[in-house]
GROMACS .gro file of C-alpha atoms in nm:
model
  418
    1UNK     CA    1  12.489  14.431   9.948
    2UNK     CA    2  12.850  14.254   9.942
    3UNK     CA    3  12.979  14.184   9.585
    4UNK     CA    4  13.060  13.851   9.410
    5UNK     CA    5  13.460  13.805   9.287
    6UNK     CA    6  13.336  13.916   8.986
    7UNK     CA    7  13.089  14.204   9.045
    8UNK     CA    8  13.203  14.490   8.880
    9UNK     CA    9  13.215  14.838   9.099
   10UNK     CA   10  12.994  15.175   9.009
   11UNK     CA   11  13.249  15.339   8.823
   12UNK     CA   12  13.421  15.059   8.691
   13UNK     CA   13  13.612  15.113   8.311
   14UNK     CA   14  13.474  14.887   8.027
   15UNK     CA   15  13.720  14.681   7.935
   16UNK     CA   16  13.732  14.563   8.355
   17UNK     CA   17  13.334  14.548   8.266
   18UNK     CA   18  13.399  14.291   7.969
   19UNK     CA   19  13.599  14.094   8.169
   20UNK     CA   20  13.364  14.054   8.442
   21UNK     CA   21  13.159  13.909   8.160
   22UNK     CA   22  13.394  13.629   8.034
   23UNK     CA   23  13.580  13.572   8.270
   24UNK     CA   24  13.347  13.329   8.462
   25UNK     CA   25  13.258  13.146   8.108
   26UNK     CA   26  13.663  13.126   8.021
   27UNK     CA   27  13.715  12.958   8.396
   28UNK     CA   28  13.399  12.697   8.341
   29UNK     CA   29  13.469  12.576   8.014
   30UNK     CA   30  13.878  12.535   8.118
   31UNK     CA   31  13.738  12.384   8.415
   32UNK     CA   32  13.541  12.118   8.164
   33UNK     CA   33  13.838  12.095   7.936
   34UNK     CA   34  14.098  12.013   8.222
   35UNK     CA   35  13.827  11.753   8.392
   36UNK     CA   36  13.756  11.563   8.042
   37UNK     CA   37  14.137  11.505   8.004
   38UNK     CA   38  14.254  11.423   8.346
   39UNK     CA   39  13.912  11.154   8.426
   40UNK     CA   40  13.818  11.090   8.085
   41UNK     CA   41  13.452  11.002   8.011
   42UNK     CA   42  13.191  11.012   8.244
   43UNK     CA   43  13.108  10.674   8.365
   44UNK     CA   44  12.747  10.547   8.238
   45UNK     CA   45  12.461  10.590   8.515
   46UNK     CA   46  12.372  10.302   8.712
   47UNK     CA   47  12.014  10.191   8.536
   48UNK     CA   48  11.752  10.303   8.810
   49UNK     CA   49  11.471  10.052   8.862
   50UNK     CA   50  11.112  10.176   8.774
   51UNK     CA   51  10.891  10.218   9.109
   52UNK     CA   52  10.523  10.285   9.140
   53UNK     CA   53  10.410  10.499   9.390
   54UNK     CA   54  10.113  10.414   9.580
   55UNK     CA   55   9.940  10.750   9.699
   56UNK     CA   56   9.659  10.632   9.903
   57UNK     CA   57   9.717  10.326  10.082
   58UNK     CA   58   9.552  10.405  10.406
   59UNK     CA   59   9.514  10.664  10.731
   60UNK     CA   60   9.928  10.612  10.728
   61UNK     CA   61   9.980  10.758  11.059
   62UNK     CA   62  10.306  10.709  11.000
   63UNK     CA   63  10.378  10.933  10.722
   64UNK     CA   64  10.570  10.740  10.523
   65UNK     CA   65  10.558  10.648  10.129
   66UNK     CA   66  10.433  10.339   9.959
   67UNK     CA   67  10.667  10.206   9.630
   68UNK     CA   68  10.616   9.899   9.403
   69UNK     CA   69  10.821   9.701   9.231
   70UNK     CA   70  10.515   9.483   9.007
   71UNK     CA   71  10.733   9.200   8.794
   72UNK     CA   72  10.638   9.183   8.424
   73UNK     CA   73  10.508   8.814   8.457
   74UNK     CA   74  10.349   8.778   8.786
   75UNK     CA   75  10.152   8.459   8.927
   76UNK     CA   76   9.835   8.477   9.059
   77UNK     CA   77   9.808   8.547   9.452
   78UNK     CA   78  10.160   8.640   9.462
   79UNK     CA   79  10.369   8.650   9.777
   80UNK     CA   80  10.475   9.004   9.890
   81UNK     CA   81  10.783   9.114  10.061
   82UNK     CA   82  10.832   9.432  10.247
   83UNK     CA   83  11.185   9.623  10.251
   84UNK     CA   84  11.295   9.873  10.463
   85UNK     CA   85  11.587  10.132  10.364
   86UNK     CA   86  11.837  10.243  10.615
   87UNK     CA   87  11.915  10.530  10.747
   88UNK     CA   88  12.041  10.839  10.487
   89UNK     CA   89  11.880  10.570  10.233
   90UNK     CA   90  11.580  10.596  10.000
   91UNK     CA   91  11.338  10.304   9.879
   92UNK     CA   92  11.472  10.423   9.505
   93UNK     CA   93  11.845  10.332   9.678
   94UNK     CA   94  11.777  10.000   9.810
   95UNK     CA   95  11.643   9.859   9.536
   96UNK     CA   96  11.849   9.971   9.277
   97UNK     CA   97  12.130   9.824   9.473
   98UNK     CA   98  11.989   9.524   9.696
   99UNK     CA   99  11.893   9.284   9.438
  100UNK     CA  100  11.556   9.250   9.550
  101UNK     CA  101  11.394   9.351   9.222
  102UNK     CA  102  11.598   9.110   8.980
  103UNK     CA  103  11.476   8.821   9.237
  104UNK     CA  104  11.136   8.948   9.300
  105UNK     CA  105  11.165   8.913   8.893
  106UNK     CA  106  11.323   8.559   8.894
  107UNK     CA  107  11.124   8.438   9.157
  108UNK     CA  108  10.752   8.604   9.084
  109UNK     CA  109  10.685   8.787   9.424
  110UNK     CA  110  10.562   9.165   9.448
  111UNK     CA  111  10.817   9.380   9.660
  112UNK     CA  112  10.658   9.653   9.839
  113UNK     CA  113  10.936   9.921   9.955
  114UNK     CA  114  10.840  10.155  10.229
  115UNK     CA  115  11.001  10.472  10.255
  116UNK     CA  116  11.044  10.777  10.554
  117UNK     CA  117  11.165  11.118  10.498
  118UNK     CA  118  11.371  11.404  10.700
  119UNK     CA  119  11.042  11.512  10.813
  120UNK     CA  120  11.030  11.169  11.041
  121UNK     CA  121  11.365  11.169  11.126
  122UNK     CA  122  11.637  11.371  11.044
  123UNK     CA  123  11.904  11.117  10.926
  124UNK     CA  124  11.575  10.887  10.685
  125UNK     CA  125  11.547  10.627  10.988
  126UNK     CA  126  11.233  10.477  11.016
  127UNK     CA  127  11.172  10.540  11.410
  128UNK     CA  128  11.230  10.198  11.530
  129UNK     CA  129  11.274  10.320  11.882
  130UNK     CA  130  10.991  10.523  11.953
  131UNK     CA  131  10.715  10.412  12.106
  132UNK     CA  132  10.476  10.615  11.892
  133UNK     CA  133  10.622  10.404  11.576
  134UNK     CA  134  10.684  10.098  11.738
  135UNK     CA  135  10.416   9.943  11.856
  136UNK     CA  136  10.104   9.755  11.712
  137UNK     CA  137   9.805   9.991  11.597
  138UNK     CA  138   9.971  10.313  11.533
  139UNK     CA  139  10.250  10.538  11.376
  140UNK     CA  140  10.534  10.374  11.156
  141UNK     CA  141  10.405  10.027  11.198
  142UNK     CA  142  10.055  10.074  11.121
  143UNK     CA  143  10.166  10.229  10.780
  144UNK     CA  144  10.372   9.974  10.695
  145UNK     CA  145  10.121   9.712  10.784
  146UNK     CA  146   9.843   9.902  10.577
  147UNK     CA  147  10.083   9.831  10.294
  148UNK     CA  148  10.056   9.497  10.291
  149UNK     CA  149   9.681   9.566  10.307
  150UNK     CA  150   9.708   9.764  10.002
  151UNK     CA  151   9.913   9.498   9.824
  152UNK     CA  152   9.661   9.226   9.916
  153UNK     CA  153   9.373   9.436   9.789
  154UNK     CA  154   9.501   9.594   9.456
  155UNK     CA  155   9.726   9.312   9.334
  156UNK     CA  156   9.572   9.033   9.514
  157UNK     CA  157   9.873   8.920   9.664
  158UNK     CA  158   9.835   8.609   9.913
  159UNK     CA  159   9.796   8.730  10.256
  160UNK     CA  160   9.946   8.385  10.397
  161UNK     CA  161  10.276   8.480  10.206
  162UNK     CA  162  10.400   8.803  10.336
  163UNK     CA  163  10.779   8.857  10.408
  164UNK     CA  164  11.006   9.120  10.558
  165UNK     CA  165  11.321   9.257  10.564
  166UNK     CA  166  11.559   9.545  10.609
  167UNK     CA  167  11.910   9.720  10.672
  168UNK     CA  168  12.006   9.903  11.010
  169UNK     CA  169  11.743  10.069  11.121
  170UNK     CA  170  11.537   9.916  10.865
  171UNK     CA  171  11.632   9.582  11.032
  172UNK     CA  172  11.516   9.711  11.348
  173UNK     CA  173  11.195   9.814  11.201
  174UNK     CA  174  11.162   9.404  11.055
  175UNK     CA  175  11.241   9.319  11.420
  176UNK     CA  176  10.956   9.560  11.468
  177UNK     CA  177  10.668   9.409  11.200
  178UNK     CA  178  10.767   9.074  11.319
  179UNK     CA  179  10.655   9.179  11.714
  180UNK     CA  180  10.391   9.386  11.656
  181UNK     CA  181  10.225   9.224  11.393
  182UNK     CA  182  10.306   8.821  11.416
  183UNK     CA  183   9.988   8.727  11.231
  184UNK     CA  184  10.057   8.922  10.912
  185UNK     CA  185  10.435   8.794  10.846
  186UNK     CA  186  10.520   8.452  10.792
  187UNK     CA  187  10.925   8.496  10.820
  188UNK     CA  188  11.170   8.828  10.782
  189UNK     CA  189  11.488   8.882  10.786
  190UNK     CA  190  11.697   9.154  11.017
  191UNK     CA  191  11.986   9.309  10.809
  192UNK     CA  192  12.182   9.454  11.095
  193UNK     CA  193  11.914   9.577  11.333
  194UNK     CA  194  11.824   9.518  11.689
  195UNK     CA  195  11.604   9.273  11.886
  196UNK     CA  196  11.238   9.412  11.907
  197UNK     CA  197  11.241   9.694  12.223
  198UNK     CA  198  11.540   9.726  12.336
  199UNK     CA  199  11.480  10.088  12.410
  200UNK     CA  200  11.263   9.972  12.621
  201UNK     CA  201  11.500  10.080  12.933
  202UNK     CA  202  11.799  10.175  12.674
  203UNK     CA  203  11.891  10.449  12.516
  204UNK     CA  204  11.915  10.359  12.112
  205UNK     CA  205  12.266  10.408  12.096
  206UNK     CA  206  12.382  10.200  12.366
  207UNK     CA  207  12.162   9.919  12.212
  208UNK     CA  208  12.339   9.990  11.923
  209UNK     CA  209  12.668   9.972  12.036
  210UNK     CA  210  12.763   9.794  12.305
  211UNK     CA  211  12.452   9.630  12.266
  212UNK     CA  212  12.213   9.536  12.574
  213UNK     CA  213  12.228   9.168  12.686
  214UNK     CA  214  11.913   9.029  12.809
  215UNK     CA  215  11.821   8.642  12.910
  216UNK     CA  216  11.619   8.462  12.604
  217UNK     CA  217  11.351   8.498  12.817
  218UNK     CA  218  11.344   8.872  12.874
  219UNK     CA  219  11.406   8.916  12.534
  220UNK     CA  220  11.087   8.647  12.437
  221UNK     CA  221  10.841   8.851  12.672
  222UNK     CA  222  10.927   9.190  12.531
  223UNK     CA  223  10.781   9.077  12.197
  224UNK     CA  224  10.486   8.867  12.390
  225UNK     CA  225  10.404   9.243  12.536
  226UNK     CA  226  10.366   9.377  12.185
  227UNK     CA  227  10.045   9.156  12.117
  228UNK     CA  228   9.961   8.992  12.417
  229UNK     CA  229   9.637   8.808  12.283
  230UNK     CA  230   9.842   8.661  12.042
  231UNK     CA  231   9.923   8.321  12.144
  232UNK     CA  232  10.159   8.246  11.781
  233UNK     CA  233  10.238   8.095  11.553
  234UNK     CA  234  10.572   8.329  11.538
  235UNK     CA  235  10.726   8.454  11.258
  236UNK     CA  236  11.024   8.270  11.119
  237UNK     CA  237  11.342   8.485  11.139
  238UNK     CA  238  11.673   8.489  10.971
  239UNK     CA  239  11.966   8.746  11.109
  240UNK     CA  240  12.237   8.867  10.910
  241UNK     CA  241  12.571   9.074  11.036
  242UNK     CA  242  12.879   9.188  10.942
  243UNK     CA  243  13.080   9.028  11.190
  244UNK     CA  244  13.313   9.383  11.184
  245UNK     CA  245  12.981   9.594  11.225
  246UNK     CA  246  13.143   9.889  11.491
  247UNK     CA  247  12.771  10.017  11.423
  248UNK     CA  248  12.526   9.781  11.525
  249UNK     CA  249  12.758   9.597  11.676
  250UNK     CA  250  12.738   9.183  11.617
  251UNK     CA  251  12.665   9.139  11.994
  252UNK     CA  252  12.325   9.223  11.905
  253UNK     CA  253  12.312   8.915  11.653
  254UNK     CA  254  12.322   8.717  11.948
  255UNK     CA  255  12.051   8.909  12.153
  256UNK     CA  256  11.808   8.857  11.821
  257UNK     CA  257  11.882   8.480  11.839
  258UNK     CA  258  11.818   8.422  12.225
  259UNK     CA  259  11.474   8.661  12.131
  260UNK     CA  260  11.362   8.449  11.886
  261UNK     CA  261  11.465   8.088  11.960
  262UNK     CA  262  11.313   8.152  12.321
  263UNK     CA  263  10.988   8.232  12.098
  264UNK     CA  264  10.966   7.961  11.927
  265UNK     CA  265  11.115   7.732  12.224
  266UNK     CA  266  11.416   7.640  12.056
  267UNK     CA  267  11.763   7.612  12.248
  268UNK     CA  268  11.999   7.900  12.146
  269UNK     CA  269  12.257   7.592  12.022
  270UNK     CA  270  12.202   7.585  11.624
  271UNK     CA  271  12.111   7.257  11.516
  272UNK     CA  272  12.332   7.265  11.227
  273UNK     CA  273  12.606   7.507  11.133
  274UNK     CA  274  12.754   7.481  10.803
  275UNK     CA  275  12.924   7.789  10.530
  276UNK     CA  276  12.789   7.916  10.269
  277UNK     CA  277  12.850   8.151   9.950
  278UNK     CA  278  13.152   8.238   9.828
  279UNK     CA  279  13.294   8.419  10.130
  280UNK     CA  280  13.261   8.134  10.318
  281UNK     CA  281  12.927   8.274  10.571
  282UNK     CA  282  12.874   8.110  10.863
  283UNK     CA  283  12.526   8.028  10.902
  284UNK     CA  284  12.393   7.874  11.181
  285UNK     CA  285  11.998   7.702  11.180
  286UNK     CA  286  11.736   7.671  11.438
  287UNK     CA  287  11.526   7.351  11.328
  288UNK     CA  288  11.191   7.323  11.478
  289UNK     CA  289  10.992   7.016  11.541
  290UNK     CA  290  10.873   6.953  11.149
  291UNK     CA  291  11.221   7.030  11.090
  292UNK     CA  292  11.168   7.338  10.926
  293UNK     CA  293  11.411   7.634  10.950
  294UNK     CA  294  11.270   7.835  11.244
  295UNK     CA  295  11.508   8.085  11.333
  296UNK     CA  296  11.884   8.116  11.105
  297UNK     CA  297  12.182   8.364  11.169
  298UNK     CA  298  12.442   8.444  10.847
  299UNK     CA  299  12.743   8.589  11.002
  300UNK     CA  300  12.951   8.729  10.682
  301UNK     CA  301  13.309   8.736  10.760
  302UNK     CA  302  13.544   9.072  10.690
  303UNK     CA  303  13.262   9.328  10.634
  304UNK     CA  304  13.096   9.618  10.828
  305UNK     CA  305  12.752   9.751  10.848
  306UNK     CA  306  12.559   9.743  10.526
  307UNK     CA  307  12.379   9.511  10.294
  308UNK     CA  308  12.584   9.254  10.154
  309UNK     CA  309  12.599   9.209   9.786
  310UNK     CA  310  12.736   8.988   9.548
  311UNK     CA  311  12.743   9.190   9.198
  312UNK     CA  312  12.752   8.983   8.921
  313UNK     CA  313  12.521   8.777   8.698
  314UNK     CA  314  12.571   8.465   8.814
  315UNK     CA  315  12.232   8.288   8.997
  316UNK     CA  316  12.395   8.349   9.355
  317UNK     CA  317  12.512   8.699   9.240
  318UNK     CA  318  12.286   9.007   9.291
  319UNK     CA  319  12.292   9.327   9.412
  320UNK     CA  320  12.522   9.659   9.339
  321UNK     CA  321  12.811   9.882   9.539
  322UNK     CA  322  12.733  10.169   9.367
  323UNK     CA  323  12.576  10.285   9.678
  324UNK     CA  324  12.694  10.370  10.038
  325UNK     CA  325  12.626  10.053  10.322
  326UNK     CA  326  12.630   9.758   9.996
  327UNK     CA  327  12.918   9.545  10.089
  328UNK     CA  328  13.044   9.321   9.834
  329UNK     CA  329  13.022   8.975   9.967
  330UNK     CA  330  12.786   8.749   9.955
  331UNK     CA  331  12.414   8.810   9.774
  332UNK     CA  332  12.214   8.821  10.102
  333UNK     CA  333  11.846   8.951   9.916
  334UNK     CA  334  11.926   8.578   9.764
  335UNK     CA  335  11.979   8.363  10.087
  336UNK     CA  336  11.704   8.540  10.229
  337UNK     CA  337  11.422   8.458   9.930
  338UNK     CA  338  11.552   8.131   9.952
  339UNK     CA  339  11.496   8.131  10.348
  340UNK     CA  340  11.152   8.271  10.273
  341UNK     CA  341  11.076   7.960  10.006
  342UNK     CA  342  11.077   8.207   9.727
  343UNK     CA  343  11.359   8.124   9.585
  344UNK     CA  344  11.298   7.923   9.222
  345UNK     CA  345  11.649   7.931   9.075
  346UNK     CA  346  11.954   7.756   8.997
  347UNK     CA  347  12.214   7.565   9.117
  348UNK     CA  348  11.939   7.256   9.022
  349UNK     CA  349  11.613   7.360   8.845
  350UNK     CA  350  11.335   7.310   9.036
  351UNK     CA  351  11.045   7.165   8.915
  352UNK     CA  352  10.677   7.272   9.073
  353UNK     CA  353  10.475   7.043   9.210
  354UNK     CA  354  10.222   6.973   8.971
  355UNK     CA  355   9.947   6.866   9.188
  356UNK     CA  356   9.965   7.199   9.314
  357UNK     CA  357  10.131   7.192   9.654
  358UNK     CA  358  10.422   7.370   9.809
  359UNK     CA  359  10.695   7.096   9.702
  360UNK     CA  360  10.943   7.145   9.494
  361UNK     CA  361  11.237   6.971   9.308
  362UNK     CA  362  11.620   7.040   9.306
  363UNK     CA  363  11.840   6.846   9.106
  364UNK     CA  364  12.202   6.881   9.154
  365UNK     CA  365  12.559   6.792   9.248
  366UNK     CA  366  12.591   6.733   9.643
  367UNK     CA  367  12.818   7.005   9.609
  368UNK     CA  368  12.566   7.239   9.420
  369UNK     CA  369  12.333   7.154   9.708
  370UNK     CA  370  12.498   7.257  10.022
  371UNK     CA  371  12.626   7.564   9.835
  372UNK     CA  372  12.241   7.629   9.798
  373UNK     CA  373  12.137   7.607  10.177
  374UNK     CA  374  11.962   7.255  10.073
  375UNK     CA  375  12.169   7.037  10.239
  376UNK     CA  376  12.510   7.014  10.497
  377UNK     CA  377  12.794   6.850  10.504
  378UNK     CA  378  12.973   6.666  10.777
  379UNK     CA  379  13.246   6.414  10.780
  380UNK     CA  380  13.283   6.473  10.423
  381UNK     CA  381  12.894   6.341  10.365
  382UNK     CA  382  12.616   6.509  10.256
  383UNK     CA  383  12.316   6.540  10.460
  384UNK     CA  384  11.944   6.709  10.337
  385UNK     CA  385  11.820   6.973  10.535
  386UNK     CA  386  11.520   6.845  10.771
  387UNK     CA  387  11.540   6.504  10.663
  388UNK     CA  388  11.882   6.452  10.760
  389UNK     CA  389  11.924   6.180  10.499
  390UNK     CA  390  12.259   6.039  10.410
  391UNK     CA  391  12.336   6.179  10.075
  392UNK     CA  392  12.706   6.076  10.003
  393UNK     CA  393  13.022   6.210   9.971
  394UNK     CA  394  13.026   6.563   9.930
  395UNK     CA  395  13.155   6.641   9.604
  396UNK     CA  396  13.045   6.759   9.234
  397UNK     CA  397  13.022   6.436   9.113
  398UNK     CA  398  12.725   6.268   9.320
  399UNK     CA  399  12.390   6.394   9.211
  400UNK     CA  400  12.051   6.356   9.379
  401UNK     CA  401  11.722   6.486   9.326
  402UNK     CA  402  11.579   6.702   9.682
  403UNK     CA  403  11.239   6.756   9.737
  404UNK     CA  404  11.154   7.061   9.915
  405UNK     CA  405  10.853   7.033  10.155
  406UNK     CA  406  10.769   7.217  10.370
  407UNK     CA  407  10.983   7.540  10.289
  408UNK     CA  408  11.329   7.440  10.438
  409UNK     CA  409  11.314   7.057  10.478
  410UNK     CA  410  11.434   6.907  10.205
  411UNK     CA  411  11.421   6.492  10.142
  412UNK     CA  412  11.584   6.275   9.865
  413UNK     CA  413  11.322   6.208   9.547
  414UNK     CA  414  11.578   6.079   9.347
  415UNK     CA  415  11.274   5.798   9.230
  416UNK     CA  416  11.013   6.048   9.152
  417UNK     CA  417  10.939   6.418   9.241
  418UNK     CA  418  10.720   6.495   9.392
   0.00000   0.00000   0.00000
């Protein structure tokens, strides 16, 4: 058999012999010596966040793996929401670094992370273009929605508060639960992913990049097709890109919109576009009838594809870089709570309502308020979200009290709330 570099030969004198021996230990601990003084210390490990696996949550015909993230304090019924790694990713990945367990701990919802392997795909994508995985009643989608079963049953989570969301082709898998299973999610989010069956008649990477554009209503049917009974409510849905994505490109941003505003019979012109977050996001809102948020895109300016994070420890900060496809910008796990009516923190402290409802109370600066998605500005006035009230000049030194009710209309209770 072929010898090492340090193998010593039949025949070979001792003192060769002894130096066989130390020579490997004299190179490793001058190797340790010489990377101590020209690095210094080791930098501290990134605190990993304590998941639960779940080993028997169903037939999972999707072979995939069940984590929780159970809060401390927890309300009664809580509200669940589902995330989906990308590709190369792991559940233990995202949510060490996307925030979501720090808000599902702020905020009181369980987070249920689903997670696929190299023995589904060979990059750790969940199969979002496959038919087999795609499609309501079987493979990938069926897991994930027996899940949320699981979550329901063993921590009695409210079934009429499940969320979803997800990076890449995590996103694409959202864009997925959201088709194929319209009666089990109230909203999700798509982190960089692709309208629901693209590959219907497209290859994945040409959906990818350039992207595949299809009228809103082509786009509307294809999810129609994935439960036809179904006759809605749909899903509310909020799209985020990196408006320099060369992966999934932003085109596709677009292509979710027309999907989903032709869904919910919206026109693809937002209702109201305003920025948000300290890199200045454009977010544009889809208002339906009650004035509720129906369908919202969050284009972040100067980043690629990835997750964007804020890190920090500021109430709009969350999130960590430490990780490949985390983008420092803007703390996206927070818009998107606060998109799903999760969101119970500062700027303004909101107050529950205590005859037990779904309202709740912000008190603020009109500033404070736009910067928290609660209100716009145009003109240099404030306006409330939904309500459209007049709120003043936008500034920090105008206060009002917003009552939130329904999730995403907001109306002024400065004389009582609620």
């Amino acid at each position: 058999m072929p010898l090492s570099p340090f193998s010593r030969a039949p025949g070979a004198p001792p003192r060769a012999r002894l130096l066989s021996r130390l020579l490997p230990r004299l190179l490793a601990v001058l190797a340790v010596v010489l990377g101590t003084a020209l690095v210094g210390p080791a930098p501290q490990a990134h605190a990993a966040v304590t998941l639960t696996r779940v080993s028997d949550f169903g037939s999972n015909p999707g072979a995939l793996t069940m984590y929780v993230y159970r809060p401390a304090t927890l309300p009664a019924h809580p509200p669940v929401v589902v995330a989906l790694h990308g590709c190369t990713q792991s559940a233990q990945v995202y949510a060490d670094n996307s925030g979501l367990p720090q808000l599902a701990d702020r905020d009181g919802f369980l987070l249920v992370l689903a997670e696929t392997g190299t023995a589904n795909n060979a990059s750790k994508c969940f199969n979002w273009f496959q038919t087999g995985d795609n499609r309501r009643g079987q493979g990938e989608a069926l897991s994930v929605r027996q899940m949320v079963s699981n979550a329901v049953t063993a921590y009695g989570a409210d079934p009429q508060r499940v969320y979803v969301t997800g990076l890449s082709a995590g996103g694409a898998m959202t864009a997925v639960m959201l088709a194929a299973y319209p009666d089990v999610f109230s909203a999700g989010a798509v982190v960089a992913g692709l309208p629901y069956d693209c590959t219907k008649d497209n290859s994945p990477y040409t959906c990818m990049n350039p992207g595949v554009d299809l009228s809103p209503a082509a786009w509307a049917q294809r999810v129609r097709d994935a439960y036809p009974s179904y006759g809605g409510p749909w899903p509310r849905t909020a799209i985020w890109y990196g408006d320099q994505d060369t992966t999934v490109v932003p085109r596709n941003a677009t292509e979710l919109r027309d999907q989903w505003t032709a869904l919910h019979g919206l026109s693809q012109t937002p209702t109201r576009t305003t920025t948000i977050g300290p890199d200045a996001t454009r977010q544009d809102q889809y208002l339906a009838a009650d004035g509720t948020v129906a369908v919202e895109v969050d284009r972040v300016p100067g980043i690629g594809h990835g997750t964007p994070v804020d890190p920090g420890t500021g109430s709009e900060q969350c999130g960590s870089t430490a990780a490949p496809y985390f983008l420092d910008s803007i703390c996206s796990s927070r818009w998107i709570a606060r998109f799903f009516g999760l969101d119970t923190s500062d700027p303004g402290s909101p107050d529950p309502d205590p005859g037990g409802g779904t309202a709740a109370c912000w008190t603020a600066s009109n500033y404070a308020q736009v910067q928290a998605g609660r209100a716009t500005t145009s003109g240099g006035y404030t306006y409330a979200k939904g309500s459209q009230q007049n709120m003043g000049l936008y500034n920090t030194f105008v206060t009002h009290t917003l009552k939130e009710s329904p999730p995403g209309y907001f109306t002024l209770a400065d004389t009582g709330c609620p």
